[in-house]
């Protein structure tokens, strides 16, 4: 079977679970919980930095129905700490957490775990717990965190990774440096140097299904955890580390996920019911309130990115110098890994003679940040693309033509992308496609609608990666079953992305069977093959490669058995999905399967794993058309034009929906979404009444096209698509607003008030 076949791959199929989802079948974590679960809730600290001097649970435990209240007294404060980050071991993240700590490091940190028979008794008990706090001075300004006199993690058992270059005594979670060429020399020789500092605030993933987990002790005395998670294998390790028990004692299962977008790449909720169950041997469950999801979760990292970009008068970009300061919050989590993408997924967009990237990740007394679609790239791309658009304005150049002149081309080595070769790129075609889609030639930079309303265009480009090179592992197991169908076991997590369906399409393509003949089961640490998890844009590329390898091997085993049954040479035979034939004789798949169920010593269960030394970048170009009221400053994105190079779109309909969803989230980040703190460290946007995610009426039309390349190392030419689609709207919208108003913005979100005030000052 050729890798270039297109009988199933590259066609749009409905997601395998569509009917169950739209009919409301019980699929999600809360649907499946046992009836007798203890209700677990968390007593959260009201201060950003404090020591618990005393905690009295006597009155709480007298409430009828109460099972237990656990405090820092129930956890050895000198035990090895752990991380909640869902990353491959050894994690880059520091081990800086305890399940229950005497030291509270942000508003919402957990002071006590409260468990009872029902919600009513737990709520009553929580009000009766008396906690005496000794308040400490907090660090709430991340630009002043490094080497601050206030140390967020003074404990002796803080454990960092040498390669992350962290130093808790300096509030430094991680530090990174990389460069190629002589940046200072190149900048000094340039005709123009753009220097700009950009700021992107924290934003929430705002998924529909809150963090939720339940746990039981199974019949073998093991801890069984069922959770809405993207990372079953990492969650298993994290829970074992947190409880100080062997990993063999923990099993994690993922049902359907009601949205994750990276938030559930962190073990936010798993520890607490697991701790209760392990201590009491009773089933336990926790469901975060929306307020908890807003104040004690894992939002995108707030970052300050300083860029110096040097170019010649003819538009040639010669050098890029970037420094990123990232706010990881109270705990390290994804801090060391996220910050690198701000440079390594932005600078390589352009062919330069020299680059330098430096970054610091600092601790503060704010909620810890984590993974969110794009994982640091949106912050860096916003800053760099902002500078490129300014360069275009200064040179009076069309920003599309300027980018076509400077972008890295297929076949080139990209020093800022770890020296990797650009193995496939449709970026130039993406740029040309959005030029055409947006009618750029006639409508750039702006068109006046009436006396006070302007429609303007702005553009940006982006790249991402396809898994983490040399680290991420995808796994697939295919079983040939009675009746001639197949079971595909996966360790990845379909969190609404449709990955179960696209993986089944790969297997179906190779095995030449109907898509319904591939039954998918994913996300169980006991039965699934090891997979790093659904993050880093890894599933289509890495897990897809594993599925492709497993399906090819299964196909070959079927041919081998068929050849034996018809007494022919294996090399003379082929398989068409229903039978094996040598051109003269044939045997049906049904009969082949029947031959494996008795008197057989051959295995028709195939396991395959895949990793990759490279991470082929997907590319994207985007044009935002914004309508701005010059009297009120009110803005709306009336059209967004996007062209994506994800290699081969395995399922175009699913790829299109992925693109539309990512663009919508990015528009929210650019215009309405904002996580802010008051002087006491309290998150102000603690519900969807305050935290404004865009709804359908808030945006106009999203137009998506594909300008595909073919990635030889990917399954049927595929690269990733999940993250790159969120990267362009920020800088594109920013430039569109500039083209309407003449105002320059370096911070997201851009609000109507900022535009109105800027116009008044102007």
XYZ file of C-alpha atoms in Angstrom, residues 93-655:
563
model
C 9.872 21.730 35.383
C 11.111 22.080 38.942
C 9.741 19.848 41.679
C 8.274 22.613 43.832
C 4.854 21.388 45.051
C 3.373 19.454 47.928
C -0.246 18.313 47.953
C -0.700 20.328 51.147
C 1.910 22.888 52.127
C 2.262 25.106 55.168
C 3.419 27.918 52.894
C 0.644 29.459 50.753
C 2.024 31.093 47.600
C -0.978 32.599 45.815
C -4.592 33.495 46.415
C -6.384 30.196 45.891
C -3.545 27.953 47.049
C -4.896 24.894 48.873
C -4.969 25.100 52.673
C -7.121 22.011 53.308
C -8.778 19.102 51.514
C -12.325 18.570 52.785
C -14.225 15.327 52.107
C -17.741 14.319 53.064
C -20.737 12.292 51.995
C -22.454 15.138 50.162
C -21.911 18.686 48.989
C -24.092 20.205 51.692
C -22.078 18.849 54.600
C -18.771 19.717 52.952
C -19.844 23.310 52.291
C -20.934 23.676 55.914
C -17.722 22.150 57.231
C -15.527 24.442 55.159
C -17.076 27.461 56.872
C -16.156 26.032 60.284
C -12.456 25.489 59.617
C -10.426 28.130 61.448
C -7.106 29.073 59.875
C -4.571 31.474 61.358
C -2.325 32.931 58.655
C 0.867 34.931 59.038
C 0.844 37.174 56.013
C 4.081 37.785 54.132
C 4.965 40.464 51.619
C 3.998 39.215 48.129
C 5.685 39.627 44.745
C 2.916 40.679 42.350
C 4.987 42.478 39.691
C 6.851 39.939 37.585
C 9.197 42.590 36.217
C 10.523 43.009 39.777
C 10.575 39.333 40.756
C 14.129 38.413 39.765
C 16.506 38.816 42.723
C 13.701 40.298 44.835
C 14.228 40.264 48.596
C 11.013 38.215 48.882
C 11.728 34.605 47.905
C 8.734 32.620 46.670
C 10.353 29.212 47.279
C 12.747 29.439 50.256
C 12.350 25.735 51.127
C 15.411 23.489 51.034
C 13.664 20.684 49.147
C 13.010 22.743 46.005
C 14.426 20.661 43.165
C 15.304 22.122 39.780
C 16.769 20.603 36.650
C 20.337 21.573 35.761
C 19.448 22.073 32.099
C 16.675 24.533 33.048
C 19.212 26.783 34.828
C 16.812 27.783 37.599
C 17.689 29.245 40.986
C 14.882 29.407 43.530
C 16.854 31.791 45.746
C 16.658 34.346 42.901
C 12.989 33.597 42.085
C 14.364 32.239 38.816
C 12.455 29.226 37.555
C 14.477 28.893 34.338
C 16.929 30.685 32.062
C 17.770 30.107 28.405
C 20.247 31.499 25.889
C 20.955 30.660 22.252
C 22.461 32.555 19.323
C 24.018 32.247 15.914
C 26.258 34.806 14.231
C 27.321 38.216 15.535
C 24.072 39.978 16.386
C 25.620 43.247 17.545
C 27.790 43.554 14.459
C 24.874 42.890 12.141
C 22.596 45.346 13.949
C 25.247 48.060 13.847
C 25.559 47.639 10.077
C 21.808 47.822 9.434
C 20.112 50.903 7.958
C 17.098 50.512 10.237
C 16.783 48.977 13.699
C 13.298 48.506 15.104
C 13.319 48.205 18.887
C 10.114 47.355 20.697
C 8.911 45.791 23.941
C 5.575 43.968 23.768
C 3.422 42.653 26.571
C 0.869 39.846 26.438
C -1.193 39.200 29.540
C -2.361 35.882 30.907
C -5.479 34.415 29.295
C -7.637 31.462 30.286
C -8.399 28.401 28.164
C -12.092 28.790 29.106
C -13.067 25.203 28.271
C -16.659 24.053 28.760
C -15.991 21.067 31.031
C -14.320 22.149 34.293
C -11.428 20.278 35.856
C -12.922 17.097 37.307
C -11.627 13.762 38.601
C -12.909 10.778 40.522
C -10.996 7.880 42.051
C -11.543 4.468 43.625
C -9.510 1.552 44.924
C -10.003 -1.238 42.409
C -10.299 -4.973 43.081
C -6.526 -5.338 43.074
C -5.943 -2.618 45.642
C -4.728 -0.135 43.047
C -5.692 3.519 42.800
C -7.930 3.975 39.747
C -8.276 7.594 38.601
C -10.787 8.704 35.979
C -10.124 12.259 34.886
C -10.604 14.846 32.179
C -6.950 14.908 31.187
C -4.778 15.156 28.082
C -1.898 13.220 29.651
C -2.891 9.881 31.202
C 0.677 8.580 31.490
C 2.146 11.796 32.879
C -0.812 12.159 35.269
C -0.112 8.646 36.559
C 3.506 9.574 37.302
C 2.546 12.919 38.856
C 0.008 11.350 41.211
C 2.444 8.614 42.244
C 5.108 11.237 42.966
C 2.663 13.384 44.914
C 1.465 10.510 47.081
C 4.886 8.899 47.386
C 3.632 5.542 46.108
C 4.852 3.265 43.273
C 3.648 4.124 39.787
C 2.455 0.521 39.506
C -0.207 1.314 42.109
C -1.876 3.935 39.883
C -4.099 3.583 36.819
C -5.463 6.612 34.930
C -8.334 6.546 32.447
C -9.526 9.408 30.259
C -13.155 9.447 29.066
C -14.284 12.084 26.581
C -12.842 15.536 27.335
C -15.072 18.601 27.205
C -12.276 20.896 26.082
C -8.713 21.255 27.271
C -6.644 23.478 24.952
C -3.560 22.700 27.056
C -5.025 23.393 30.500
C -5.471 19.679 31.068
C -1.834 19.031 30.223
C -1.372 19.935 33.883
C -2.594 17.645 36.678
C -4.708 20.370 38.235
C -7.410 18.271 39.919
C -6.167 14.657 39.998
C -4.159 14.864 43.230
C -6.979 15.703 45.604
C -9.525 12.885 45.196
C -6.580 10.508 44.731
C -5.182 11.606 48.099
C -8.579 11.191 49.782
C -9.146 7.753 48.264
C -5.655 6.539 49.138
C -6.104 7.704 52.743
C -9.708 6.565 53.287
C -9.932 3.702 50.734
C -13.264 5.201 49.649
C -14.347 6.557 46.245
C -13.934 10.317 45.967
C -14.625 13.003 43.381
C -13.837 16.644 42.770
C -15.440 19.047 40.309
C -13.967 22.528 40.116
C -16.365 25.447 40.125
C -15.975 27.963 37.323
C -14.523 30.359 39.872
C -11.839 27.808 40.766
C -11.101 27.279 37.062
C -10.508 31.023 36.818
C -8.411 31.620 39.942
C -6.505 28.366 40.514
C -5.824 26.730 37.179
C -3.129 27.003 34.491
C -3.587 30.012 32.167
C -1.261 31.199 29.420
C 1.987 32.756 30.650
C 2.113 36.519 30.855
C 5.201 37.576 28.928
C 7.179 40.682 28.155
C 9.116 40.303 24.897
C 11.776 42.808 23.863
C 12.809 42.682 20.198
C 15.499 44.397 18.196
C 15.151 43.827 14.479
C 17.743 45.083 12.006
C 17.137 45.539 8.277
C 18.533 47.254 5.206
C 16.775 49.896 3.134
C 15.864 47.292 0.524
C 13.896 45.418 3.203
C 16.375 42.610 3.854
C 16.176 41.537 7.497
C 19.699 40.908 8.781
C 19.391 40.246 12.526
C 16.863 39.544 15.284
C 17.607 39.937 18.985
C 14.883 38.800 21.409
C 14.604 38.708 25.191
C 11.563 37.185 26.904
C 10.581 37.600 30.539
C 7.914 35.075 31.510
C 5.731 34.966 34.623
C 5.304 31.360 35.764
C 3.382 32.350 38.899
C 3.710 30.516 42.193
C 4.869 27.187 40.732
C 7.174 26.221 37.872
C 4.877 23.873 35.963
C 5.427 24.586 32.229
C 7.559 27.679 32.745
C 10.922 26.305 31.532
C 9.501 24.775 28.336
C 6.931 27.381 27.324
C 9.315 30.301 27.193
C 11.529 28.730 24.526
C 8.735 28.735 21.970
C 8.461 32.521 22.174
C 11.816 32.634 20.374
C 12.265 29.299 18.624
C 8.823 29.428 16.959
C 9.061 33.057 15.845
C 12.646 33.952 14.897
C 13.007 31.040 12.374
C 10.200 32.529 10.277
C 12.816 34.830 8.760
C 16.121 34.146 7.061
C 18.710 36.222 8.933
C 22.478 36.426 9.196
C 22.374 36.417 12.998
C 19.959 35.898 15.868
C 20.067 35.903 19.641
C 17.411 34.630 22.019
C 17.524 34.999 25.788
C 14.815 34.279 28.327
C 14.121 34.336 32.047
C 11.169 32.670 33.772
C 10.363 34.095 37.195
C 8.262 33.095 40.175
C 5.581 35.449 41.525
C 2.735 35.178 44.038
C 0.130 34.679 41.342
C -1.690 31.603 40.078
C 0.758 29.307 38.300
C 0.683 29.413 34.517
C 0.630 26.371 32.282
C 0.044 25.138 28.763
C -2.338 26.857 26.380
C -2.600 26.258 22.656
C 0.484 27.767 21.034
C 2.530 27.314 24.222
C 4.561 30.538 24.160
C 4.627 31.028 20.388
C 1.695 33.506 20.292
C 3.568 35.802 22.688
C 6.797 35.784 20.684
C 5.072 35.968 17.292
C 2.992 38.943 18.473
C 6.177 40.842 19.337
C 8.203 39.902 16.258
C 5.381 40.379 13.746
C 4.621 43.725 15.362
C 8.183 44.762 14.517
C 8.000 43.419 10.953
C 4.799 45.376 10.340
C 6.466 48.517 11.686
C 9.414 47.893 9.378
C 7.006 47.737 6.443
C 5.466 51.058 7.470
C 8.846 52.752 7.840
C 10.019 51.514 4.457
C 6.624 52.221 2.832
C 6.590 48.588 1.741
C 3.675 46.258 1.321
C 3.943 43.948 4.378
C 3.073 40.936 2.221
C 5.860 41.614 -0.250
C 8.278 42.337 2.608
C 7.570 38.937 4.127
C 7.860 37.085 0.836
C 11.296 38.681 0.492
C 12.495 37.507 3.910
C 10.770 34.297 4.964
C 12.739 31.086 5.366
C 12.368 28.840 2.339
C 11.971 25.087 1.979
C 15.326 23.317 2.066
C 17.060 25.968 4.153
C 18.698 25.304 7.509
C 17.026 27.262 10.313
C 19.632 28.076 13.012
C 17.015 29.497 15.397
C 14.983 26.287 15.059
C 17.728 24.175 16.607
C 19.560 23.971 13.283
C 16.768 21.932 11.721
C 16.269 21.845 7.966
C 13.038 23.255 6.598
C 11.863 19.979 5.086
C 8.497 21.208 3.816
C 6.983 24.662 3.514
C 3.948 26.142 1.840
C 4.351 29.473 3.646
C 4.821 31.484 0.448
C 1.641 29.928 -0.955
C -0.183 30.685 2.310
C 0.821 34.346 2.013
C -0.276 34.572 -1.587
C -3.528 32.816 -0.751
C -4.561 35.318 1.941
C -3.574 38.165 -0.390
C -6.105 36.801 -2.866
C -8.799 35.904 -0.308
C -8.797 39.335 1.324
C -8.685 41.335 -1.938
C -5.573 42.897 -0.436
C -4.559 44.857 -3.532
C -7.744 46.934 -3.458
C -8.453 47.194 0.263
C -5.089 47.585 2.005
C -4.485 49.502 4.203
C -8.064 50.691 4.803
C -11.386 51.631 3.272
C -13.665 54.296 4.716
C -17.186 53.037 5.428
C -18.663 56.351 6.571
C -17.565 59.546 8.314
C -16.442 57.770 11.487
C -16.061 54.093 10.545
C -13.076 52.498 8.836
C -12.422 48.957 7.661
C -8.730 48.116 7.658
C -6.479 45.140 6.957
C -3.483 43.816 8.849
C -1.495 40.627 8.357
C 0.908 38.256 10.086
C 2.556 34.889 9.553
C 3.329 32.061 11.946
C 4.981 28.703 12.381
C 4.725 26.055 15.080
C 6.105 22.523 15.361
C 4.968 18.932 14.992
C 5.732 17.379 18.390
C 8.915 17.860 20.426
C 11.824 16.528 18.395
C 13.730 13.691 19.987
C 11.400 13.527 23.004
C 7.736 12.920 22.224
C 6.631 9.342 21.662
C 3.479 8.183 19.917
C 2.085 4.725 20.445
C -0.485 2.571 18.658
C -1.714 -0.990 18.995
C -3.857 -2.655 16.338
C -5.690 -5.929 16.959
C -7.342 -8.049 14.298
C -10.674 -9.194 15.760
C -13.194 -11.920 14.987
C -15.428 -10.916 12.110
C -12.618 -9.082 10.357
C -12.647 -5.723 12.099
C -9.820 -3.994 13.980
C -9.370 -2.425 17.391
C -7.032 0.552 17.493
C -5.641 1.305 20.951
C -4.131 4.746 21.508
C -2.477 6.519 24.420
C -3.280 9.946 23.007
C -6.315 11.933 24.098
C -9.032 13.117 21.745
C -10.159 16.313 23.468
C -12.580 17.341 20.756
C -9.877 17.562 18.102
C -11.136 14.518 16.220
C -7.814 12.718 16.602
C -9.477 9.346 17.225
C -11.126 9.722 13.831
C -8.016 10.843 11.935
C -5.965 8.039 13.472
C -8.642 5.577 12.362
C -8.463 7.076 8.855
C -4.727 6.340 8.682
C -5.301 2.729 9.723
C -8.256 2.394 7.358
C -6.201 3.738 4.451
C -3.481 1.146 4.927
C -5.796 -1.784 5.693
C -8.202 -0.799 2.898
C -11.263 -1.249 5.069
C -14.286 0.948 5.819
C -13.661 3.532 8.527
C -16.318 1.869 10.684
C -14.205 -1.301 10.705
C -11.660 0.535 12.901
C -12.850 0.683 16.524
C -10.861 3.159 18.622
C -10.113 2.981 22.329
C -7.834 5.653 23.767
C -6.494 6.962 27.036
C -6.051 4.138 29.580
C -2.645 3.611 31.174
C -3.319 -0.106 31.671
C -4.416 -0.971 28.146
C -3.094 1.792 25.878
C 0.422 1.796 24.447
C 2.623 4.511 25.896
C 2.058 7.925 24.350
C 3.426 11.245 25.577
C -0.072 12.697 25.346
C -2.063 15.177 23.333
C -0.003 18.330 23.395
C 2.801 20.047 21.463
C 0.893 19.479 18.210
C 2.040 15.885 18.364
C -0.921 13.602 17.684
C -1.337 13.807 13.894
C 2.399 13.652 13.277
C 3.892 11.419 15.993
C 0.956 9.190 16.940
C -0.064 9.130 13.284
C 3.355 7.721 12.384
C 2.880 4.990 14.984
C -0.570 4.133 13.612
C 0.854 4.012 10.087
C 3.645 1.659 11.161
C 1.279 -0.606 13.102
C -1.209 -0.769 10.232
C 1.510 -1.631 7.714
C 2.780 -4.439 9.916
C -0.758 -5.751 10.438
C -1.317 -5.692 6.683
C 1.859 -7.691 6.149
C 0.878 -10.274 8.773
C -2.501 -10.733 7.100
C -0.799 -11.255 3.732
C 1.638 -13.733 5.293
C -1.171 -15.794 6.843
C -3.239 -15.625 3.654
C -0.283 -16.859 1.591
C 0.115 -19.802 3.967
C -3.565 -20.708 3.648
C -3.547 -20.676 -0.154
C -0.075 -22.248 -0.208
C 1.466 -19.424 -2.197
C 4.525 -17.218 -1.913
C 4.057 -14.151 0.289
C 5.772 -11.941 -2.295
C 3.177 -12.955 -4.905
C 0.211 -11.969 -2.721
C -1.623 -8.746 -2.035
C -4.447 -7.683 0.283
C -7.390 -5.542 -0.859
C -9.050 -5.190 2.539
C -11.383 -8.149 2.133
C -9.186 -10.937 0.795
C -5.627 -12.042 0.126
C -4.938 -13.147 -3.438
C -1.999 -14.124 -5.614
C -3.992 -13.547 -8.804
C -5.031 -17.167 -9.102
C -6.175 -18.159 -5.633
C -7.701 -16.148 -2.815
C -8.787 -16.426 0.792
C -11.197 -14.089 2.551
C -10.284 -11.995 5.584
C -13.065 -13.804 7.465
C -11.349 -17.142 6.860
C -7.956 -15.678 7.750
C -9.343 -14.455 11.076
C -10.990 -17.828 11.687
C -7.620 -19.498 11.213
C -6.144 -17.390 14.033
C -8.666 -18.440 16.693
C -7.643 -22.077 16.970
C -4.371 -23.915 16.720
C -2.523 -20.645 16.120
C 0.736 -19.368 17.592
C 1.066 -16.220 15.491
C 0.131 -12.868 17.013
C -2.294 -10.589 15.237
C -1.764 -7.833 17.749
C 0.702 -5.231 16.496
C 2.384 -2.619 18.665
C 4.247 0.348 17.241
C 5.925 3.387 18.715
C 7.245 6.446 16.964
C 9.505 9.340 17.770
C 11.140 11.833 15.460
C 14.491 13.582 15.390
C 12.843 16.515 13.618
C 9.715 18.579 14.217
C 8.494 19.814 10.819
C 6.859 23.225 11.196
C 3.343 23.873 9.958
C 2.909 27.406 8.639
C 0.112 29.925 8.445
C -0.641 33.364 7.071
C -3.530 35.453 8.318
C -5.217 38.707 7.350
C -7.544 40.465 9.772
C -10.204 42.854 8.508
C -11.235 45.063 11.409
C -14.008 47.613 11.553
C -13.173 50.509 13.858
C -15.426 53.318 15.026
C -13.148 56.359 15.203
C -15.482 58.115 17.651
C -15.940 55.375 20.231
C -12.897 53.191 19.578
C -15.123 50.132 19.260
C -13.563 47.387 17.125
C -14.796 44.195 15.579
C -13.089 41.639 13.388
C -15.566 41.432 10.530
C -13.489 38.994 8.461
C -10.479 36.849 9.148
C -8.699 35.195 6.236
C -6.431 32.254 7.040
C -4.319 29.952 4.894
C -2.642 26.984 6.570
C 0.122 24.607 5.543
C -0.335 21.520 7.716
C 1.169 19.189 5.151
C -1.597 16.834 4.063
C -4.885 17.585 5.872
C -5.826 14.072 6.984
C -9.462 15.119 7.428
C -10.113 18.530 5.837
C -13.357 19.136 7.722
C -11.721 18.483 11.089
C -8.684 20.564 10.100
